[in-house]
XYZ file of C-alpha atoms in Angstrom:
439
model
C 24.606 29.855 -18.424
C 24.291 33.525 -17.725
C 25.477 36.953 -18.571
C 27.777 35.961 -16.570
C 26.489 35.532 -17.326
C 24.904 35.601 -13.672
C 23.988 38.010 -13.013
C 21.520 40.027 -10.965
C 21.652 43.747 -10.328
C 21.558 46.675 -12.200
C 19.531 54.861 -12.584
C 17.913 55.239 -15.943
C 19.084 57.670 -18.194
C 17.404 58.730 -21.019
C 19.082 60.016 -24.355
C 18.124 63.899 -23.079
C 19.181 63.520 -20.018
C 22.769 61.765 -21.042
C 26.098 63.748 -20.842
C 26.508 64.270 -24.990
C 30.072 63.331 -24.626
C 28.648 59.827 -23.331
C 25.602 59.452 -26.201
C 28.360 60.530 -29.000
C 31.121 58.165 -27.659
C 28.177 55.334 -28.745
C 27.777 56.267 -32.347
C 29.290 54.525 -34.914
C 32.279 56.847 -36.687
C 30.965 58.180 -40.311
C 32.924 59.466 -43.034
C 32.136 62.982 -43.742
C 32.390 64.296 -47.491
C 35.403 66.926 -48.435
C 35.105 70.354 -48.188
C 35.226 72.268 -51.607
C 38.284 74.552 -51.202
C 35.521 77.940 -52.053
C 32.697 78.082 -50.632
C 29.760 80.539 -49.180
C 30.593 80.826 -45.531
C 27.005 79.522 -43.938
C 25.363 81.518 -41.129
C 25.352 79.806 -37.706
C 23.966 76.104 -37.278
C 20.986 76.353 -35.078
C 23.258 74.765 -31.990
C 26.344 77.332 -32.482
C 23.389 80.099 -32.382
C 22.391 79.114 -28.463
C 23.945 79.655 -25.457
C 25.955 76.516 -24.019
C 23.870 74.992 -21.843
C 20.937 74.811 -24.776
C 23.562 73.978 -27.008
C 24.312 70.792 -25.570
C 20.849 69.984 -25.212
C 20.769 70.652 -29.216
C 23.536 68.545 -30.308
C 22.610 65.713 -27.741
C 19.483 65.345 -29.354
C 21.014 65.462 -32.754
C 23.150 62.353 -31.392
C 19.850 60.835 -30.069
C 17.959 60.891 -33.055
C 21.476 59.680 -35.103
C 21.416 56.528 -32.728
C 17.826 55.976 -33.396
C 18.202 56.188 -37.434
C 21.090 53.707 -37.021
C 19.184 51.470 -34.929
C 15.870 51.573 -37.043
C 18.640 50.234 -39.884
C 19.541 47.698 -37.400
C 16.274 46.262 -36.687
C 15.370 46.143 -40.877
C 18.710 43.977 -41.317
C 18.250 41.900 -38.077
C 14.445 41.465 -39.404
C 15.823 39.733 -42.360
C 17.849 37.267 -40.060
C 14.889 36.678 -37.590
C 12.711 35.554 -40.529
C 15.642 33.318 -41.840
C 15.535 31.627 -38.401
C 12.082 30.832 -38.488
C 11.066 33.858 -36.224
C 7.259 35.230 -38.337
C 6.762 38.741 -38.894
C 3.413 39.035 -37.105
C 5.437 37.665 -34.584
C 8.661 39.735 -34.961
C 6.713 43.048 -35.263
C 4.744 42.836 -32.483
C 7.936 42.242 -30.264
C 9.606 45.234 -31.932
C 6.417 47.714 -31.500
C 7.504 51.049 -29.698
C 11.212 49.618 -29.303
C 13.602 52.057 -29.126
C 17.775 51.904 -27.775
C 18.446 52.425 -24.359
C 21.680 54.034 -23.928
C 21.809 53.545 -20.271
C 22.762 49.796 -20.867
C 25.377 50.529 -22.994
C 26.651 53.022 -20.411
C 26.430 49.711 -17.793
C 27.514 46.901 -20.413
C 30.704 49.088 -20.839
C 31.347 49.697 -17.378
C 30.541 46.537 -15.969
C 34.908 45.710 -16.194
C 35.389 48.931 -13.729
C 34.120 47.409 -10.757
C 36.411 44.598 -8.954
C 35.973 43.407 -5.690
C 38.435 40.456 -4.008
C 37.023 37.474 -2.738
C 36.291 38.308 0.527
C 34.457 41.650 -0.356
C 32.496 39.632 -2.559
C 31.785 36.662 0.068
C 30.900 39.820 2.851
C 27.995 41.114 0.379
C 26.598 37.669 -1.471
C 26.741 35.943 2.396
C 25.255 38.629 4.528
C 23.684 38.333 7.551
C 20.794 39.371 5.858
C 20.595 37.020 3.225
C 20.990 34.382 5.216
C 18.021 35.507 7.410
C 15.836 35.794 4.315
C 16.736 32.886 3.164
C 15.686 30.693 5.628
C 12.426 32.576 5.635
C 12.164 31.583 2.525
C 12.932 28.183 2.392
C 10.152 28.034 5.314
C 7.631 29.990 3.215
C 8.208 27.407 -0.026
C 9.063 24.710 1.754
C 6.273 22.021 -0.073
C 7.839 23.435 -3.112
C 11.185 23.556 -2.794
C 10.676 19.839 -1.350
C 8.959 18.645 -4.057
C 11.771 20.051 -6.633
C 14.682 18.368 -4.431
C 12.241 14.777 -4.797
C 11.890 15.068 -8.532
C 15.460 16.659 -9.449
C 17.736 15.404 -6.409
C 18.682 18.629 -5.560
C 19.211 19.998 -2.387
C 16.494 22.554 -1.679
C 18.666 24.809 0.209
C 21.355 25.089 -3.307
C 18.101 25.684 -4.906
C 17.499 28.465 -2.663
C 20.870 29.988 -2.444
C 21.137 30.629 -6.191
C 17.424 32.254 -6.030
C 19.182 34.176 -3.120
C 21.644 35.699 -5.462
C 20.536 36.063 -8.444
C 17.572 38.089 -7.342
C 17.384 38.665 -3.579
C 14.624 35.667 -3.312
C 12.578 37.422 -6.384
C 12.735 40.825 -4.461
C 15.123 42.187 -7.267
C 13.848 40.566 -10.678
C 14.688 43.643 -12.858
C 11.998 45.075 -14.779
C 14.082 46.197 -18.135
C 12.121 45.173 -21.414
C 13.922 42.052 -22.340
C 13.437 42.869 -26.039
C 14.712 46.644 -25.473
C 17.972 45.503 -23.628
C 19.088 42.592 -25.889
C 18.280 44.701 -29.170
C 20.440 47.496 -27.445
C 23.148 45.082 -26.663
C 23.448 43.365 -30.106
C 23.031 46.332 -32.155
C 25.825 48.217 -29.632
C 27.887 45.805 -31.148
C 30.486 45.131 -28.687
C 29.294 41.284 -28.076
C 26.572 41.269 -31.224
C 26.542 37.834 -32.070
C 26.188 36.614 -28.668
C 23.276 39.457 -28.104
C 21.674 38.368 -31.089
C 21.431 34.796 -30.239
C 19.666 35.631 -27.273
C 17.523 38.131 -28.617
C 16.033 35.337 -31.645
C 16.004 32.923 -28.765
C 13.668 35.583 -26.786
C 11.559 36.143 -30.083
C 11.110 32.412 -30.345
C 9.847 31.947 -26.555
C 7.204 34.951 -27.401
C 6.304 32.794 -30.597
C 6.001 29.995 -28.786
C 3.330 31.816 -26.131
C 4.945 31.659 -23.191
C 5.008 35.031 -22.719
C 3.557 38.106 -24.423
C 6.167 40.572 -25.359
C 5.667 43.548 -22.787
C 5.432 41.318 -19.684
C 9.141 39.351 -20.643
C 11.149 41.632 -18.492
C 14.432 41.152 -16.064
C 17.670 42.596 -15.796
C 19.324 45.135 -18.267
C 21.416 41.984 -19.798
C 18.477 40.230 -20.599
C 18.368 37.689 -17.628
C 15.041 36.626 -16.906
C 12.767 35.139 -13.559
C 13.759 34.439 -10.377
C 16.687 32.595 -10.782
C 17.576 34.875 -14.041
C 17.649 32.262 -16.746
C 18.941 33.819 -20.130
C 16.568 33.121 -23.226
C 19.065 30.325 -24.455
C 19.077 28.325 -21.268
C 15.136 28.816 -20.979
C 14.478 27.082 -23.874
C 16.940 24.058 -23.045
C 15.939 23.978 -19.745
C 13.322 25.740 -18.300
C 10.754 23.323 -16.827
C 6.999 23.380 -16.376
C 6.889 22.096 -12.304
C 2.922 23.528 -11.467
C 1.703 21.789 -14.809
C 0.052 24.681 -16.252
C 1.100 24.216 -19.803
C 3.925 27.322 -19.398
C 7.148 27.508 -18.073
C 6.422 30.516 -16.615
C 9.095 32.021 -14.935
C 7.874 35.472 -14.550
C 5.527 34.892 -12.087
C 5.151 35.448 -8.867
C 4.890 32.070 -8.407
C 8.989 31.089 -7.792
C 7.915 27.090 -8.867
C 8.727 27.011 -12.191
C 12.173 29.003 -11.570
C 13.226 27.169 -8.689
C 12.219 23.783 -10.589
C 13.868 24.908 -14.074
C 17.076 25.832 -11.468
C 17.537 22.405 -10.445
C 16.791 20.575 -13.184
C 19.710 22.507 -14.662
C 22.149 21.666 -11.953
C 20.352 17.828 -12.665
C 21.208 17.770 -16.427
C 25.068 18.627 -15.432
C 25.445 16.325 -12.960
C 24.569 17.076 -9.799
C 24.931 14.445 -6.878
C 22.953 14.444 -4.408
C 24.611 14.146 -0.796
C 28.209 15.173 -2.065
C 28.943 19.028 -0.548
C 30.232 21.444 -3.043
C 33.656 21.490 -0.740
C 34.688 21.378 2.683
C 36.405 24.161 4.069
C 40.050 22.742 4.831
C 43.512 23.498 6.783
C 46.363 22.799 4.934
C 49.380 21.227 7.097
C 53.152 23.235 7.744
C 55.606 22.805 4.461
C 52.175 21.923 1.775
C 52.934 22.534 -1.545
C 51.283 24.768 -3.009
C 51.673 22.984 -6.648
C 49.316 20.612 -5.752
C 46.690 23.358 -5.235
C 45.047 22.852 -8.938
C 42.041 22.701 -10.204
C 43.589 19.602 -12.601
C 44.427 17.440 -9.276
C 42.272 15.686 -7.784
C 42.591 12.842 -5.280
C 40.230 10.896 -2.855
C 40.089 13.131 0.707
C 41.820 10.205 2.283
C 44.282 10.301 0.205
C 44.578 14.277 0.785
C 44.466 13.025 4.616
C 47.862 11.511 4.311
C 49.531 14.966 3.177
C 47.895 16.123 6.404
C 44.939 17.828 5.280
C 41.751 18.236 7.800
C 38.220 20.156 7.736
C 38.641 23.062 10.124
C 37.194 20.888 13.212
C 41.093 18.915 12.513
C 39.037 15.356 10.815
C 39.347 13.449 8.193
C 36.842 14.775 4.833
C 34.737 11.651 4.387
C 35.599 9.973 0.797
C 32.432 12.087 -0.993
C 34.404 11.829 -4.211
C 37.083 13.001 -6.095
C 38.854 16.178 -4.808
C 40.995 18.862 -5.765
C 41.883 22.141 -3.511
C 41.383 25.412 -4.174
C 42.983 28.425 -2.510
C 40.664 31.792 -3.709
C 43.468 33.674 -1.598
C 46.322 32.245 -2.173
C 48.315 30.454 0.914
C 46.991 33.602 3.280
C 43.322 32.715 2.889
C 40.729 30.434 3.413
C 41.193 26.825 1.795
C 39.071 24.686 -0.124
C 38.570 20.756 -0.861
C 36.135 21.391 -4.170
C 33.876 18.659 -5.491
C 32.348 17.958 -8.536
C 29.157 19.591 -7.198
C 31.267 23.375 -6.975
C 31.915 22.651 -11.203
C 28.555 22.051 -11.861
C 27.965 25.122 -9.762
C 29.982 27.271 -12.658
C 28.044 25.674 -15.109
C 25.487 28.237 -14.018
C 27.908 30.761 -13.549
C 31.427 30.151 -14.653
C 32.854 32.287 -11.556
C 35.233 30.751 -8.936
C 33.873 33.078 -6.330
C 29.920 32.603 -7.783
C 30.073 28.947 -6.939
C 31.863 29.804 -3.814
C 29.272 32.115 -2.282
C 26.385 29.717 -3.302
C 27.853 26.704 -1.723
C 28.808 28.857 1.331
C 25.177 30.269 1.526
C 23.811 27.098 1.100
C 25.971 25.969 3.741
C 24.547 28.822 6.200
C 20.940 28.165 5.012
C 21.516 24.502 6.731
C 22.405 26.040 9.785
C 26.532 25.554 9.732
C 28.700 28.071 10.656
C 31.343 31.262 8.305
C 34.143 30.609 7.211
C 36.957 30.134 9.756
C 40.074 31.038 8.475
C 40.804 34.811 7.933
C 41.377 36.557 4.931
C 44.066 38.954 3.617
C 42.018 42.132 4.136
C 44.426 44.700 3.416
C 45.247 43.423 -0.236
C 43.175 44.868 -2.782
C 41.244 43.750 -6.155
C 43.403 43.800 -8.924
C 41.617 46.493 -11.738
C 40.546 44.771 -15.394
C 43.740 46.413 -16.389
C 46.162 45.307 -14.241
C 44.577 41.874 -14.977
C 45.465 42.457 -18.770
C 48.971 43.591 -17.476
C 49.635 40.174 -15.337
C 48.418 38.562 -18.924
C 50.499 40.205 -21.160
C 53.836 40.325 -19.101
C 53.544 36.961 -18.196
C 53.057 35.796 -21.594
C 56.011 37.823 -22.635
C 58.344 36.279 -19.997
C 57.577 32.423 -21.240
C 54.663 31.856 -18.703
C 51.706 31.555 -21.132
C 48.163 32.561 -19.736
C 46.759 31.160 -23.150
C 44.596 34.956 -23.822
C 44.431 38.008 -22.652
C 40.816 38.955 -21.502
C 41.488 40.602 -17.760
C 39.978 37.349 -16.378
C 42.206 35.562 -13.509
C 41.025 31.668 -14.991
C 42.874 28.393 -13.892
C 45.060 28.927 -17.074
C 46.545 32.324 -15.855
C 46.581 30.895 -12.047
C 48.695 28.195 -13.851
C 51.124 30.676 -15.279
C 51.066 32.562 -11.966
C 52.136 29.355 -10.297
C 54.752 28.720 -12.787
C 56.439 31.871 -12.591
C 56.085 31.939 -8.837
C 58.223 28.752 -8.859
C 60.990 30.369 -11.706
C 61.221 33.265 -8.669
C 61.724 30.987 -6.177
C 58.152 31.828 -4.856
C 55.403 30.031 -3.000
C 53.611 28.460 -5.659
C 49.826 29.720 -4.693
C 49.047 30.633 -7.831
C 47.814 34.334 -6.088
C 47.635 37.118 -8.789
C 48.139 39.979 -6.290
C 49.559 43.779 -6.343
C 52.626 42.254 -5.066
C 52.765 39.968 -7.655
C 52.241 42.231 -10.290
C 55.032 44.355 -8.992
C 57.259 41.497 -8.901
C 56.379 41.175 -13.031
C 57.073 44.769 -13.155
């Protein structure tokens, strides 16, 4: 639902204080007119007549106040569009008052693909001791709340409270970026407009609407919003009013209507009360790893008869329909995944996102980490090397179905296949050693 969505998490710098390689980099290219073959040669542009540090200070500037002329133009076209959509200009202008680009979130939209951590690293930071502390203390702090919401919605207030947990550290770490400044940065940057736009006439119609007035709708630098860091689209489908005040007011700091808009949105997806979001599982000597996809599912008694057993060596109750998951490939942890862990991703379409919110959730009740141990001394694949897997495996006949540096079921599914072509365990892993191998 989220910047991915979602996502929670985000130094400031201003256009004078940017690097001017790193402000230029963000203009759009220009064509320049020709030279005439003759002409006067000009006396030294204010900039070439400083010394270098001053220079730079000069010419960033220059490429400030370029950025800002191009994004004034923005704003008049995008006006148009607003209007179109039923957005009014008293409404429109007021939103846009004193907006100006923030080149900082460009710098962190673009390097957002540089950071990679493997499952594990990720599970060590979003499941900390810490968290889980806090968490409980704040389950016990809300808990005629968070009750109330698990009545009305039927669900559990301690999945409730682990996405709150994550997305901003229990409303500790809400982000305080102008939502209208970071979305009009984002769409006019370009790189993901249309989606940035979207968002930014959905924010323009909650301010319409009076929910909020312009300067006080603030969150992260992507434009996620409130506790749980709704984004302006999913507000308006689904934020909820749970105190009755007549707003959905997820700003405050009041969690209620966050918490309650949170599980109404797991509710409209199809959340069942009572199933877990997965069991963690041992897999018996000789398993195949084929059957390890997210497309097969079976009854955990029928997974029982292959020999598979929660990590206290019973039989998973029937809670549903089952498939397994292995985040690690056959030298990690194991998984028997419910429906409950998809409708997780609907809020955050992230295998290891629904993984450390059902684990947390699962530590927020009181049970115990993870048991099995992890292959620590791999690393994360890079966004690159992702795009490498992609590619060569697309090349060799093992179709991944895109290239976007994103390790989905489709490219675990081409993983598996080739693993099977090279005589491999079929874990669908996409490791170093893997790549290598495609190498």
């Amino acid at each position: 639902m989220k910047r991915q969505a979602g996502a929670a998490l985000f130094g400031v710098f201003l256009i004078h204080g940017m690097p001017a390689g790193a402000v230029e980099q963000s203009l759009r290219p220009e064509t320049r007119p020709p030279q005439a073959i003759r002409v006067a040669m000009p006396g030294p542009t204010l900039a070439q007549s400083l010394r270098p540090a001053a220079r730079q200070v000069v010419m960033t500037r220059q490429a400030g106040d370029d950025i800002i002329r191009d994004f004034r133009e923005w704003v008049g076209s995008f006006r148009q569009r607003a209007l179109s959509k039923g957005i009014s200009a008293r409404t429109f202008d007021a939103a846009f008052d004193g907006v100006r680009p923030d080149p900082d979130i460009v710098a962190r939209d673009g390097n957002q693909s540089e950071f990679s951590r493997t499952i594990w690293q990720y599970l060590d930071g979003a499941v900390s001791d810490s968290r889980i502390r806090n968490g409980k203390a704040a389950i016990q702090d809300n808990s005629r709340t968070l009750a109330a919401i698990e009545s009305r919605y039927g669900v559990e207030k301690e999945v409730v409270a682990a996405i709150w947990g994550l997305e901003s550290s229990y409303g500790s770490h809400r982000g305080k970026s102008d939502i209208v400044t970071s979305l009009a940065t984002l769409a006019h940057d370009g790189r993901r407009a249309a989606f940035f736009e979207d968002q930014l006439i959905a924010a323009l119609t909650i301010i319409q609407h009076g929910d909020i007035p312009p300067r006080r709708m603030t969150g992260s630098w992507a434009g996620a919003m409130g506790h749980t860091q709704f984004m302006p689209t999913s507000y308006l489908e689904h934020a909820v009013d749970f105190t009755g005040d007549g707003r959905r007011d997820i700003w405050s700091d009041d969690p209620a209507d966050s918490l309650a808009s949170t599980a109404a949105y797991l509710a409209r997806f199809g959340w069942k009360k009572g199933q877990p979001w997965g069991v963690e599982v041992t897999l018996p000597r000789g398993f195949d790893y084929r059957l390890a996809d997210r497309d097969i599912t079976r009854m955990p008694s029928d997974w029982a008869r292959l020999g598979i057993r929660d990590t206290n060596g019973h039989k998973v109750p029937d809670h549903g329909q089952a498939a397994i998951l292995l985040p690690a490939g056959g030298r990690g942890a194991a998984f028997m995944i419910f429906d409950n862990f998809s409708v997780i991703r609907r809020y955050n379409a992230a295998d290891s996102y629904a993984l450390a919110v059902g684990h947390l959730s699962d530590r927020l009740r009181g049970k115990g980490p993870i048991r099995a141990e992890w292959p620590r001394h791999d690393r994360a694949l890079t966004r690159d090397e992702k795009i490498e897997m992609q590619e060569r495996l697309t090349a060799l006949g093992f179709d991944t179905e895109g290239v976007d540096g994103q390790i989905g079921p489709r490219t675990v599914s081409a993983v598996r296949s080739f693993q099977i072509a090279q005589g491999m365990a079929p874990d669908g892993y996409a490791s170093p050693q893997l790549l290598e191998r495609l190498r």
